XYZ file of C-alpha atoms in Angstrom:
254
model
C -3.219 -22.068 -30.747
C -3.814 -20.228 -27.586
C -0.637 -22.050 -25.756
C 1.415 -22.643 -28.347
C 1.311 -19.260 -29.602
C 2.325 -17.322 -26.501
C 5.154 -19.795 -26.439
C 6.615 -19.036 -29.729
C 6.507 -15.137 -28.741
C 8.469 -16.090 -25.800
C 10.779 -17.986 -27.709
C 11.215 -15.227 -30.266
C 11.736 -12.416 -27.291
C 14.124 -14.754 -25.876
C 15.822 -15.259 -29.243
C 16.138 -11.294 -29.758
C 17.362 -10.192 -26.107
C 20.473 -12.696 -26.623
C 21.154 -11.732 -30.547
C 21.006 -7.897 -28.870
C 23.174 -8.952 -25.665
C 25.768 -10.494 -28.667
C 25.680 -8.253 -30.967
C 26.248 -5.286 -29.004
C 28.205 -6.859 -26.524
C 26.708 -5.393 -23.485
C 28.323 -5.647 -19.904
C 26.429 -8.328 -17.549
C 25.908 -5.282 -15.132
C 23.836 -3.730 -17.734
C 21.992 -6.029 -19.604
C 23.011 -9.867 -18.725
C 22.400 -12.774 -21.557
C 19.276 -15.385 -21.055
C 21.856 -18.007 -20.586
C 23.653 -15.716 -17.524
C 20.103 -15.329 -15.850
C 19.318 -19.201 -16.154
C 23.005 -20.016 -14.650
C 22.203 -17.673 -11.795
C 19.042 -19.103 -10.772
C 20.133 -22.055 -10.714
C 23.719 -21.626 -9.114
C 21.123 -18.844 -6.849
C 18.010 -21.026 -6.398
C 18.511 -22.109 -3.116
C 18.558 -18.018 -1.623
C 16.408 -17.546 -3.757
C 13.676 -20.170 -3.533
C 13.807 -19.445 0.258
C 13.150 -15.658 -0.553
C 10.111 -16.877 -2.203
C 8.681 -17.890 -0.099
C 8.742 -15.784 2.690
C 7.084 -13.290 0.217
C 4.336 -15.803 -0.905
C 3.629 -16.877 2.683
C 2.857 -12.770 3.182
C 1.232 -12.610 0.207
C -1.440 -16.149 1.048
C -1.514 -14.342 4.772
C -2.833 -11.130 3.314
C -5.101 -12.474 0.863
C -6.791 -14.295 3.388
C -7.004 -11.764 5.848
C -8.578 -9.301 2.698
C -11.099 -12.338 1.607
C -12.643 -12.674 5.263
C -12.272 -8.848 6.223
C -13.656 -8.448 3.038
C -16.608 -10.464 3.064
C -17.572 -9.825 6.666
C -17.598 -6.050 5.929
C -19.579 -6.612 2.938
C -22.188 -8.157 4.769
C -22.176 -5.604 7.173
C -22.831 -3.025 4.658
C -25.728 -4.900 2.944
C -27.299 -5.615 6.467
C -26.980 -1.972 7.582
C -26.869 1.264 5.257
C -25.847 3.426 8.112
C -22.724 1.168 8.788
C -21.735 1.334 4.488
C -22.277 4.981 4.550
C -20.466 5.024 7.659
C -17.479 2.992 6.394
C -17.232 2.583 2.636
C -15.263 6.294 1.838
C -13.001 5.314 3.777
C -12.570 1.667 2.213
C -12.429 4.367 -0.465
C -9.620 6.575 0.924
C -7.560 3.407 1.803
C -7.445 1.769 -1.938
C -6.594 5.034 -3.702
C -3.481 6.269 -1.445
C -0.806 4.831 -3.362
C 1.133 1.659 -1.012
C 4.094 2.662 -1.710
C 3.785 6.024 -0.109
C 2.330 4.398 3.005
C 4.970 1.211 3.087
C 7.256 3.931 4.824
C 4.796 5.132 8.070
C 3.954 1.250 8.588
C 7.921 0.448 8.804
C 8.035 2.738 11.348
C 5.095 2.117 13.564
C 4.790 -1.280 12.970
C 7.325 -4.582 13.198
C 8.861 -5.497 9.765
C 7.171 -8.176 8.933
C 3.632 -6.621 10.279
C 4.238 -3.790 8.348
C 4.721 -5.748 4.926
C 1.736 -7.613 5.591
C -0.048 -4.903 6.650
C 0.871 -3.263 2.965
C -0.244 -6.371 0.851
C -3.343 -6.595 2.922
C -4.716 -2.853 2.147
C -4.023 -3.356 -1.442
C -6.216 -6.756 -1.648
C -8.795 -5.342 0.415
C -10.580 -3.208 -1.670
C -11.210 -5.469 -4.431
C -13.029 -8.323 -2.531
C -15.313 -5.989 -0.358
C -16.428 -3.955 -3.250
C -17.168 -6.831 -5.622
C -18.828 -8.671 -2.736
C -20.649 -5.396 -2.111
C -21.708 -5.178 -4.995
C -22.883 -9.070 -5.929
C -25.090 -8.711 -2.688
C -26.758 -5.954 -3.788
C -27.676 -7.505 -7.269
C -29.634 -9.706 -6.034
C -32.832 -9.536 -7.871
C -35.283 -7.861 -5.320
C -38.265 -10.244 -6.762
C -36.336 -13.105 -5.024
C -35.890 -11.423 -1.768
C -39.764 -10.275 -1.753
C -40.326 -14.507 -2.443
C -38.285 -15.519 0.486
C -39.816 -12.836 2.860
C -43.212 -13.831 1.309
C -42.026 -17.395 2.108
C -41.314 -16.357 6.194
C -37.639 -16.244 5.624
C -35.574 -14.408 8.289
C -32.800 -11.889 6.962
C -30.033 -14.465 7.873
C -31.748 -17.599 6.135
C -32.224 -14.868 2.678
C -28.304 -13.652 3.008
C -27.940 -17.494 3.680
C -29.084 -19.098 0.461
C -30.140 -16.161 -1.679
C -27.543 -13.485 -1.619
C -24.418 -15.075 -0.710
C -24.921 -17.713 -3.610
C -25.939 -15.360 -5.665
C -22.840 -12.875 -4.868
C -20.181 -15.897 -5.468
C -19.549 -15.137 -8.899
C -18.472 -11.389 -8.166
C -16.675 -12.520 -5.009
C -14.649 -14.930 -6.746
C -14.017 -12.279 -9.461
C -12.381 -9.846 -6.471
C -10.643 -12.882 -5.388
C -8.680 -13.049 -8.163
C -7.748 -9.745 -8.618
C -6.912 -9.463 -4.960
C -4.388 -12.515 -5.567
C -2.430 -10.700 -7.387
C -2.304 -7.452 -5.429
C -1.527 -8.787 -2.557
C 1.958 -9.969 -4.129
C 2.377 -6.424 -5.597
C 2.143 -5.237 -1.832
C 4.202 -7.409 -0.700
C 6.629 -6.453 -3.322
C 6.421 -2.974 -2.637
C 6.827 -3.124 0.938
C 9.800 -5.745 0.734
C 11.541 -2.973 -1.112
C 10.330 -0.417 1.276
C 11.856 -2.836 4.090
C 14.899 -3.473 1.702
C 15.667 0.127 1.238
C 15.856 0.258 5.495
C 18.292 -2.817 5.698
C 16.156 -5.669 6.305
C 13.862 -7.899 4.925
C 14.574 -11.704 3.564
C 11.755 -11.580 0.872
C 12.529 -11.951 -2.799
C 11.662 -7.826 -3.576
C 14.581 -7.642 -0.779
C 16.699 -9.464 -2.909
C 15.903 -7.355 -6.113
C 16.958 -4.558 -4.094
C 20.297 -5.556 -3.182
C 20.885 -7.117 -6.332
C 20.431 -3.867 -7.741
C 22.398 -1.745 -4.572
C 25.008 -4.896 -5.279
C 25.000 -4.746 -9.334
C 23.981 -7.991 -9.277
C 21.421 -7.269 -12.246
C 21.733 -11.724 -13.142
C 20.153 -12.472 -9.878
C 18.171 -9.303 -10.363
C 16.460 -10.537 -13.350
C 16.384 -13.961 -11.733
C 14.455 -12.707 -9.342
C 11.978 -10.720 -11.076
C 10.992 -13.618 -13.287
C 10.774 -16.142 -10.310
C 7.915 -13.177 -9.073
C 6.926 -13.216 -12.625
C 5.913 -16.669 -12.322
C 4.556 -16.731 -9.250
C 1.938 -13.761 -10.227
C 0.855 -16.001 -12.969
C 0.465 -19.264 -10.918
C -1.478 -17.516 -8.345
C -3.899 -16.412 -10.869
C -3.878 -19.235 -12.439
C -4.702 -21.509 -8.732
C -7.588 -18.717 -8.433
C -9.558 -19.280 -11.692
C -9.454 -22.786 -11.088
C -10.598 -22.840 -8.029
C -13.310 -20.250 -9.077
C -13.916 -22.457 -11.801
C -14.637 -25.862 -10.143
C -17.097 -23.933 -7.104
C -19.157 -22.311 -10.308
C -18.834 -24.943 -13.334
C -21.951 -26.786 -12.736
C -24.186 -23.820 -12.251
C -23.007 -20.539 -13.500
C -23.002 -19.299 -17.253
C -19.157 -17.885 -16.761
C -18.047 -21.008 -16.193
C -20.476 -23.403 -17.821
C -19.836 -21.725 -21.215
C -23.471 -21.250 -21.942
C -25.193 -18.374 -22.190
């Protein structure tokens, strides 16, 4: 029930946008038929597939670069209040200014493709080091106190005590930081687009739309669609398999 049934509602959303395209008889350059948008990705997939990738290679580059700054800075803060009271507002500062008001200053101090990066990077960010953050300093103090008691240095307890222990939540900021990182990207491709350059598929939105190409337009947006959901989907599997033989989220029990 839980895959067929989202099907069917796609089926039946599908079903009503063409009945409303026919019916009305709207324009292609206002609201194109299902069957247009298919034809155009696939007379378009070629620019388009090629698109896609340049913006998921930016988005994979900046969701890395967010998952090791992340962590590292994490462990920082847990290993040193002064350096989290230090940093963390303005960890703070950085997640709530919206991206798409500072996609603009990083096209202009920065090289195109730095810039976008840099964009889909501060958005994915956030996420990791806070969840990280805080699964290190859940760690149930008891335990600590047992490895200390034990003659555990502070390495050996972040070592197999609270990095273990912290997996769960920095899996869970993994996978919102996925998909983040491609709404960055996105924004910043349009950012780039709206200057004249750019080769991602948010660049090609934006000219469909400068163009009136609104087929490839929606094209587009659903190829993004897609890839949102496949990234999310490659994240809670791979969060799965690292915590299915040990933790309750996964495991099912408890």
């Amino acid at each position: 029930m839980r895959g067929v049934l989202p099907l069917v509602a796609l089926a039946l959303g599908i079903l009503v946008w063409d009945l409303v395209v026919r019916i009305n008889d709207i324009q292609p350059y206002v609201l194109p038929s299902p069957r247009l948008v298919f034809t155009t990705l696939v007379n378009d997939w070629a620019l388009l597939w090629s698109s896609l990738l340049v913006t998921l290679s930016v988005t994979f580059q900046a969701l890395l670069l967010a998952f090791v700054g992340g962590v590292a800075l994490a462990i920082a803060f847990n290993k040193s209040r002064l350096v989290e009271y230090s940093f963390y507002p303005y960890a703070v500062i950085l997640q709530v200014t919206p991206v798409v008001a500072i996609a603009p200053l990083l096209l202009i101090y920065l090289p195109q493709q730095a810039a976008v990066l840099a964009c889909a990077w501060i958005v994915a960010f956030f996420p990791v080091l806070a969840n990280t953050t805080l699964g290190l300093n859940s760690v149930d103090r008891n335990l600590v106190e047992l490895f200390r008691l034990y003659g555990a240095s502070g390495w050996q307890v972040l070592r197999d005590l609270k990095l273990p222990a912290a997996l769960p939540y920095m899996l869970g900021g993994l996978k919102i930081a996925g998909g983040l990182s491609l709404i960055g990207a996105v924004v910043a491709e349009i950012a780039a687009g709206s200057a004249g350059a750019g080769s991602g598929l948010a660049y090609r939105i934006a000219e469909s739309g400068y163009r009136l190409n609104i087929p490839r337009m929606f094209a587009a947006l659903i190829l993004l669609s897609i890839a949102g959901v496949v990234i999310f989907a490659l994240l809670s599997l791979v969060s799965h398999l690292i915590l299915r033989r040990w933790h309750e989220s996964a495991t099912g029990e408890g």
